[in-house]
PDB file of C-alpha atoms in Angstrom:
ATOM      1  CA  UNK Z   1    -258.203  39.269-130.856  1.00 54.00           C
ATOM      2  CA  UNK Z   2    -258.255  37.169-134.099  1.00 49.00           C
ATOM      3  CA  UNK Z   3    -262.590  37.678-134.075  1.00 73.00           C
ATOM      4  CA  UNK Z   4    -263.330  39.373-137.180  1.00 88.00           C
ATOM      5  CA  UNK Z   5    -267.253  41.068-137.566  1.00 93.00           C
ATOM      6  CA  UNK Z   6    -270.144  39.651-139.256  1.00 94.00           C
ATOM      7  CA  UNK Z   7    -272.254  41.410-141.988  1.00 95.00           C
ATOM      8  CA  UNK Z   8    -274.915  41.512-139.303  1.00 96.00           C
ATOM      9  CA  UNK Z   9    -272.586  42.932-136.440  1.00 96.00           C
ATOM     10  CA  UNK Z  10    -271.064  45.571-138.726  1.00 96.00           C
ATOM     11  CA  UNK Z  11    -274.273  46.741-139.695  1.00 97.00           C
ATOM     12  CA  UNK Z  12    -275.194  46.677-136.414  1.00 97.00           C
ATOM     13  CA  UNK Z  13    -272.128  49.093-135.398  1.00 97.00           C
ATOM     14  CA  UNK Z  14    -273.398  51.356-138.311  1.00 98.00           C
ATOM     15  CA  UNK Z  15    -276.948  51.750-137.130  1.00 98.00           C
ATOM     16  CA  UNK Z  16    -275.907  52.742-133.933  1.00 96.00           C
ATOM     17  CA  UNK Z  17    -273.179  55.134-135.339  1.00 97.00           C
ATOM     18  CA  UNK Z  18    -275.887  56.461-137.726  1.00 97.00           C
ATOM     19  CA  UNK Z  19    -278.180  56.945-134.484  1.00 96.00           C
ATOM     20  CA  UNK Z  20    -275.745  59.064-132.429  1.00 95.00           C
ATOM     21  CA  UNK Z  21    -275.097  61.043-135.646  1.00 97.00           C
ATOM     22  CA  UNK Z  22    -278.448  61.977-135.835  1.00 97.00           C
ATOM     23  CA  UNK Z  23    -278.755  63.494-132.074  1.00 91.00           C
ATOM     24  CA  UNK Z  24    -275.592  65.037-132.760  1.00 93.00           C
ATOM     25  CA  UNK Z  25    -273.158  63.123-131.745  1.00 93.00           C
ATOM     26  CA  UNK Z  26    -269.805  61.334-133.120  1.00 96.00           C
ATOM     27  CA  UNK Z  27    -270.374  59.125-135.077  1.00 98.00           C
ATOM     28  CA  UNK Z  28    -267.200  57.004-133.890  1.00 98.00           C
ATOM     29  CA  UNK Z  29    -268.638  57.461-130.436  1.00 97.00           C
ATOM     30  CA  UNK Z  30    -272.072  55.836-132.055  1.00 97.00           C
ATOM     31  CA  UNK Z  31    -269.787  52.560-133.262  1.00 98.00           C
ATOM     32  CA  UNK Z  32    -267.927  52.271-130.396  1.00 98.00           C
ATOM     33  CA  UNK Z  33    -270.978  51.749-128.146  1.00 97.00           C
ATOM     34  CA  UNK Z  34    -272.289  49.071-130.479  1.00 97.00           C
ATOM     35  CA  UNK Z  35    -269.232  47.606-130.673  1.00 98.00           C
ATOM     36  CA  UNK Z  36    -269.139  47.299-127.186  1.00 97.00           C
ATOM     37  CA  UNK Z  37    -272.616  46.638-126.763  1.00 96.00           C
ATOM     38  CA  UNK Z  38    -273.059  43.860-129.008  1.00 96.00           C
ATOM     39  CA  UNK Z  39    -269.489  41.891-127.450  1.00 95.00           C
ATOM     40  CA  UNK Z  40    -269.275  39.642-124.579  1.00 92.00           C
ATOM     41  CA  UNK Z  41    -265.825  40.269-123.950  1.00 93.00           C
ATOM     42  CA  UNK Z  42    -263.973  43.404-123.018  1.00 95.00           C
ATOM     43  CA  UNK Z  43    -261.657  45.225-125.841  1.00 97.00           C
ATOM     44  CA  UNK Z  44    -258.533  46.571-126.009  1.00 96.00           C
ATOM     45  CA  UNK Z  45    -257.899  50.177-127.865  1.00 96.00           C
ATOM     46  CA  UNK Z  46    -256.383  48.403-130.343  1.00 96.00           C
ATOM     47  CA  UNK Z  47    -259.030  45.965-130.750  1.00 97.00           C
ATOM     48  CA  UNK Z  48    -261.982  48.476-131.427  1.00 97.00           C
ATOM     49  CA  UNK Z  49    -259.593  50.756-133.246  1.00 97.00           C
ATOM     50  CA  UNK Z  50    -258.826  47.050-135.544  1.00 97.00           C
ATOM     51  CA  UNK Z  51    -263.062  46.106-135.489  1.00 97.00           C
ATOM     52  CA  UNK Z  52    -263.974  49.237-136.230  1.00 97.00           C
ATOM     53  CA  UNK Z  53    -260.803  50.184-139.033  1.00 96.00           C
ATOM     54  CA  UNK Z  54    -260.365  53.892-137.482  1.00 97.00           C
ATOM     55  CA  UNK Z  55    -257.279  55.122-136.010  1.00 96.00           C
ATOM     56  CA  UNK Z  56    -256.578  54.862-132.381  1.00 96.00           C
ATOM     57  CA  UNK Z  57    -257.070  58.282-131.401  1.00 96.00           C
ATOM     58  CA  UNK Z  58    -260.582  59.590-131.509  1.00 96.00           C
ATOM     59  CA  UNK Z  59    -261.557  55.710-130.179  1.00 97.00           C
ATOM     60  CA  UNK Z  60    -259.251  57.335-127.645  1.00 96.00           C
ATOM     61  CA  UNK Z  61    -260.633  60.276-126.918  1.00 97.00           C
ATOM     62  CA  UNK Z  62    -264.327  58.877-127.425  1.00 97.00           C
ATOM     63  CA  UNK Z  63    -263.361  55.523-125.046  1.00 97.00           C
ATOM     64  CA  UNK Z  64    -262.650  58.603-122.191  1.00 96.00           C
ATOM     65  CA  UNK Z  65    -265.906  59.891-122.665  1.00 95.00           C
ATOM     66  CA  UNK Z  66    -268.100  57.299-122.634  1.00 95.00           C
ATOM     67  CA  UNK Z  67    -266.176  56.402-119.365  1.00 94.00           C
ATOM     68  CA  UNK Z  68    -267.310  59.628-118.110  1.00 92.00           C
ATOM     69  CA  UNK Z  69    -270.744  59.134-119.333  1.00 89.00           C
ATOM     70  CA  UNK Z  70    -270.656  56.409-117.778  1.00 89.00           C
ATOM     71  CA  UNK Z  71    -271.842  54.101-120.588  1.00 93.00           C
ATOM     72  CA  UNK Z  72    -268.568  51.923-120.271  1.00 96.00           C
ATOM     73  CA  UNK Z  73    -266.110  50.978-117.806  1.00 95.00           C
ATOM     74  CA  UNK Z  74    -262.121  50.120-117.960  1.00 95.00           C
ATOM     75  CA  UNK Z  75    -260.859  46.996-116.945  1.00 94.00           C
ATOM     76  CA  UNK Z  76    -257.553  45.779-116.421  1.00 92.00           C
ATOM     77  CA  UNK Z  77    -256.630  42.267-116.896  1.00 86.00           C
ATOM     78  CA  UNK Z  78    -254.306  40.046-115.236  1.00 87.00           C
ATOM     79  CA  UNK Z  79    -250.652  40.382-116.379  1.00 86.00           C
ATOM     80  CA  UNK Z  80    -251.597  42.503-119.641  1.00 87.00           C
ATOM     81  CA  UNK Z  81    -250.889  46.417-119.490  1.00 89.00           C
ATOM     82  CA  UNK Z  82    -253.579  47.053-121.877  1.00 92.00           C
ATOM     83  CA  UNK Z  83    -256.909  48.846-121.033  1.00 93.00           C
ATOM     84  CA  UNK Z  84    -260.238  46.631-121.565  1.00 96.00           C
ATOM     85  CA  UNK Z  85    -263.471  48.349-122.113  1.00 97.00           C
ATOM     86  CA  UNK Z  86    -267.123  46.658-121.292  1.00 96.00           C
ATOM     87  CA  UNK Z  87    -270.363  48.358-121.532  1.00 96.00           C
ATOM     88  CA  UNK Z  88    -271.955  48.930-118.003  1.00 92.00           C
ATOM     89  CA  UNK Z  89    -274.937  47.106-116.731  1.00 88.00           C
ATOM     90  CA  UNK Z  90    -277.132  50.069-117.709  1.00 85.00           C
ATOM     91  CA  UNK Z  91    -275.615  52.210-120.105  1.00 88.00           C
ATOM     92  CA  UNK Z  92    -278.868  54.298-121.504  1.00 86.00           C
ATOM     93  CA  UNK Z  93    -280.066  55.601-118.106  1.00 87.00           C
ATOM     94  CA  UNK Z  94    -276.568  57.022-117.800  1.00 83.00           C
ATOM     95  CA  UNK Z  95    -276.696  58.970-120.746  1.00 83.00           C
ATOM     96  CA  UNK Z  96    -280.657  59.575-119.921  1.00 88.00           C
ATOM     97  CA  UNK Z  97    -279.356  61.328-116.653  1.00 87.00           C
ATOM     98  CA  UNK Z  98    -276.832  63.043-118.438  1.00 85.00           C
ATOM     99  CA  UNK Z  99    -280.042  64.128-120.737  1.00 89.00           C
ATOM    100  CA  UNK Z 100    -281.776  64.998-117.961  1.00 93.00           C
ATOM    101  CA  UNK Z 101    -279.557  67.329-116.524  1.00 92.00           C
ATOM    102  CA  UNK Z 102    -279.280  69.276-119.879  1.00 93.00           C
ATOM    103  CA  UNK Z 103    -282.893  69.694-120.385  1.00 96.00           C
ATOM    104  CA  UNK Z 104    -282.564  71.243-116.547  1.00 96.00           C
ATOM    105  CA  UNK Z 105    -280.253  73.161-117.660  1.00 96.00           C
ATOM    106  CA  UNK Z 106    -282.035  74.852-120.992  1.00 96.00           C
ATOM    107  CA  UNK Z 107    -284.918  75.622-118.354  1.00 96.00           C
ATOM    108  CA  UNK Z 108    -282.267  77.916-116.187  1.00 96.00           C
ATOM    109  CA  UNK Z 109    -281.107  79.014-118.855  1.00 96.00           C
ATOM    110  CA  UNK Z 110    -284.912  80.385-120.225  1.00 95.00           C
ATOM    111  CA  UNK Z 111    -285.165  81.242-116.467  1.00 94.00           C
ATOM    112  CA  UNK Z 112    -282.249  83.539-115.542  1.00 94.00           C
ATOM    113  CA  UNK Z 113    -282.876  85.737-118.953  1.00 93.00           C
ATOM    114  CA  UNK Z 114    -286.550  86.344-117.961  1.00 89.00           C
ATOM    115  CA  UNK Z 115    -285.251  87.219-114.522  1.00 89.00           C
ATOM    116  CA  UNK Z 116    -282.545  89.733-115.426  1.00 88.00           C
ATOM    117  CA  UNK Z 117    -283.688  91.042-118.586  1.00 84.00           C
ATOM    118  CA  UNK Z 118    -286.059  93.584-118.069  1.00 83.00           C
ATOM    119  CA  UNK Z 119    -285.791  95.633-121.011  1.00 88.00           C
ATOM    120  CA  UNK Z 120    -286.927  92.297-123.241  1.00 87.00           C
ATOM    121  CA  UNK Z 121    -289.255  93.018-126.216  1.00 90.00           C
ATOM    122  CA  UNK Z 122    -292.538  91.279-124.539  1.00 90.00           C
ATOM    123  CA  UNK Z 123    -292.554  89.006-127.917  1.00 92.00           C
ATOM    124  CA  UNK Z 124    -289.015  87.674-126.979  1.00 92.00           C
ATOM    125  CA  UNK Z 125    -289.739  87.424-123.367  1.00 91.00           C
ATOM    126  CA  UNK Z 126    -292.544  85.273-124.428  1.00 93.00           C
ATOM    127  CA  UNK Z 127    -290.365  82.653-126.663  1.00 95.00           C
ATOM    128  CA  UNK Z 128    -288.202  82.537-123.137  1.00 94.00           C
ATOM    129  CA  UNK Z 129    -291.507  81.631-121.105  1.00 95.00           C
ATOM    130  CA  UNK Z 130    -292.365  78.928-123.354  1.00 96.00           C
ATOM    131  CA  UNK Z 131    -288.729  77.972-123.433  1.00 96.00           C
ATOM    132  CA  UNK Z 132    -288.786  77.915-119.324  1.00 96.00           C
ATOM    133  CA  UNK Z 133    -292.580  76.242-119.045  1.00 97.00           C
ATOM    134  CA  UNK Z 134    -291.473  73.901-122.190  1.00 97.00           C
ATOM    135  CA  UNK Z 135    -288.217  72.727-120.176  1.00 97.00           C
ATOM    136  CA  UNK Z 136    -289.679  72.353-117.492  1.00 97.00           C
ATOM    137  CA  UNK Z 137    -292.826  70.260-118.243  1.00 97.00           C
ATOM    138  CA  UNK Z 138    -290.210  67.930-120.189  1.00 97.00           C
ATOM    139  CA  UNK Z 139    -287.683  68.026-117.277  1.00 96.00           C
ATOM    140  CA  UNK Z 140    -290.774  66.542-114.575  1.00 96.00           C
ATOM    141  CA  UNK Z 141    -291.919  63.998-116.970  1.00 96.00           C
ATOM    142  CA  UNK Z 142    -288.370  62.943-117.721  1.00 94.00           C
ATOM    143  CA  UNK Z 143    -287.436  62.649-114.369  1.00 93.00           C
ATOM    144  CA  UNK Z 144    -290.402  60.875-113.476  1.00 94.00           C
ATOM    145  CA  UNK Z 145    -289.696  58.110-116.054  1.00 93.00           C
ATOM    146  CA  UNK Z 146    -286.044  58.076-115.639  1.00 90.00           C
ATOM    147  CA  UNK Z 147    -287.174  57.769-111.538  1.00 90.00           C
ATOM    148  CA  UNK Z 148    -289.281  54.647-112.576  1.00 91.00           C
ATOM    149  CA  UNK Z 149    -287.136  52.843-114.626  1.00 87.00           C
ATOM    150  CA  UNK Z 150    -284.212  53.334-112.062  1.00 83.00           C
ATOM    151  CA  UNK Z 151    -286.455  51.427-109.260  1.00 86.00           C
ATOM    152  CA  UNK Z 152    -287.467  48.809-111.647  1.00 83.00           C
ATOM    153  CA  UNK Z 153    -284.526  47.773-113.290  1.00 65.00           C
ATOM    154  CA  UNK Z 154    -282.978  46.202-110.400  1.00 51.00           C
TER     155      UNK Z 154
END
């Protein structure tokens, strides 16, 4: 790969790192997905680990992920031993879903110490009923859109 980035790609790459930074996430992992995004062509390792000028192995460990996200998918090209890596068709309602299920999760969460806590101050237990009705609320709505944009998007 001899295609070096643009001012406008890199800054690009560094919005989107600066985005997943700010819900928490790597920042590398961020990168990577605009990287990835923005390109026509599948990368190597070596050529995100080269675009991006970080070393090879938390593009490594973040490349996995986002595989198992399923933001990104692996390719293999004909006689090269070398992994590729393309964004997927739809890579935000695979993380959405992934969103999804943790908001459904919170909302157990809420649920199971209401249901086996009985000696909870009835202050605390309210925080967890908000927590629950919160979760839940957001989990319905969520799903709903997440339902819609699934059958449209085809």
């Amino acid at each position: 790969m001899s295609e070096e980035l643009t001012i406008e790609r890199k800054e690009l790459i560094e919005d989107f790192g600066n985005g997943y930074t700010a819900f928490g996430q790597p920042h590398v992992r961020g990168r990577i997905v605009g990287l990835l995004l923005s390109n026509r062509d599948a990368l190597s390792l070596d050529d995100i680990t080269h675009l991006l000028q970080v070393s090879k192995g938390p593009v490594s460990v973040e490349t996995r992920l986002l595989e198992e996200f399923g933001m990104i998918y692996s390719v293999r090209k004909p006689s090269d031993r070398k992994t590729y890596y393309e964004i997927t068709e739809h890579p935000f309602s695979h993380s959405a879903r992934r969103n999804l299920w943790l908001i459904r999760r919170n909302q157990q969460i809420a649920s199971s110490i209401m249901e086996t806590s009985n000696s909870l101050d009835p202050e605390v237990k309210l925080r967890f009923d908000r927590m629950e009705r919160f979760h839940s609320q957001l989990y319905d709505m969520f799903k709903k859109f997440m339902d819609d944009w699934e059958a449209d998007k085809l």
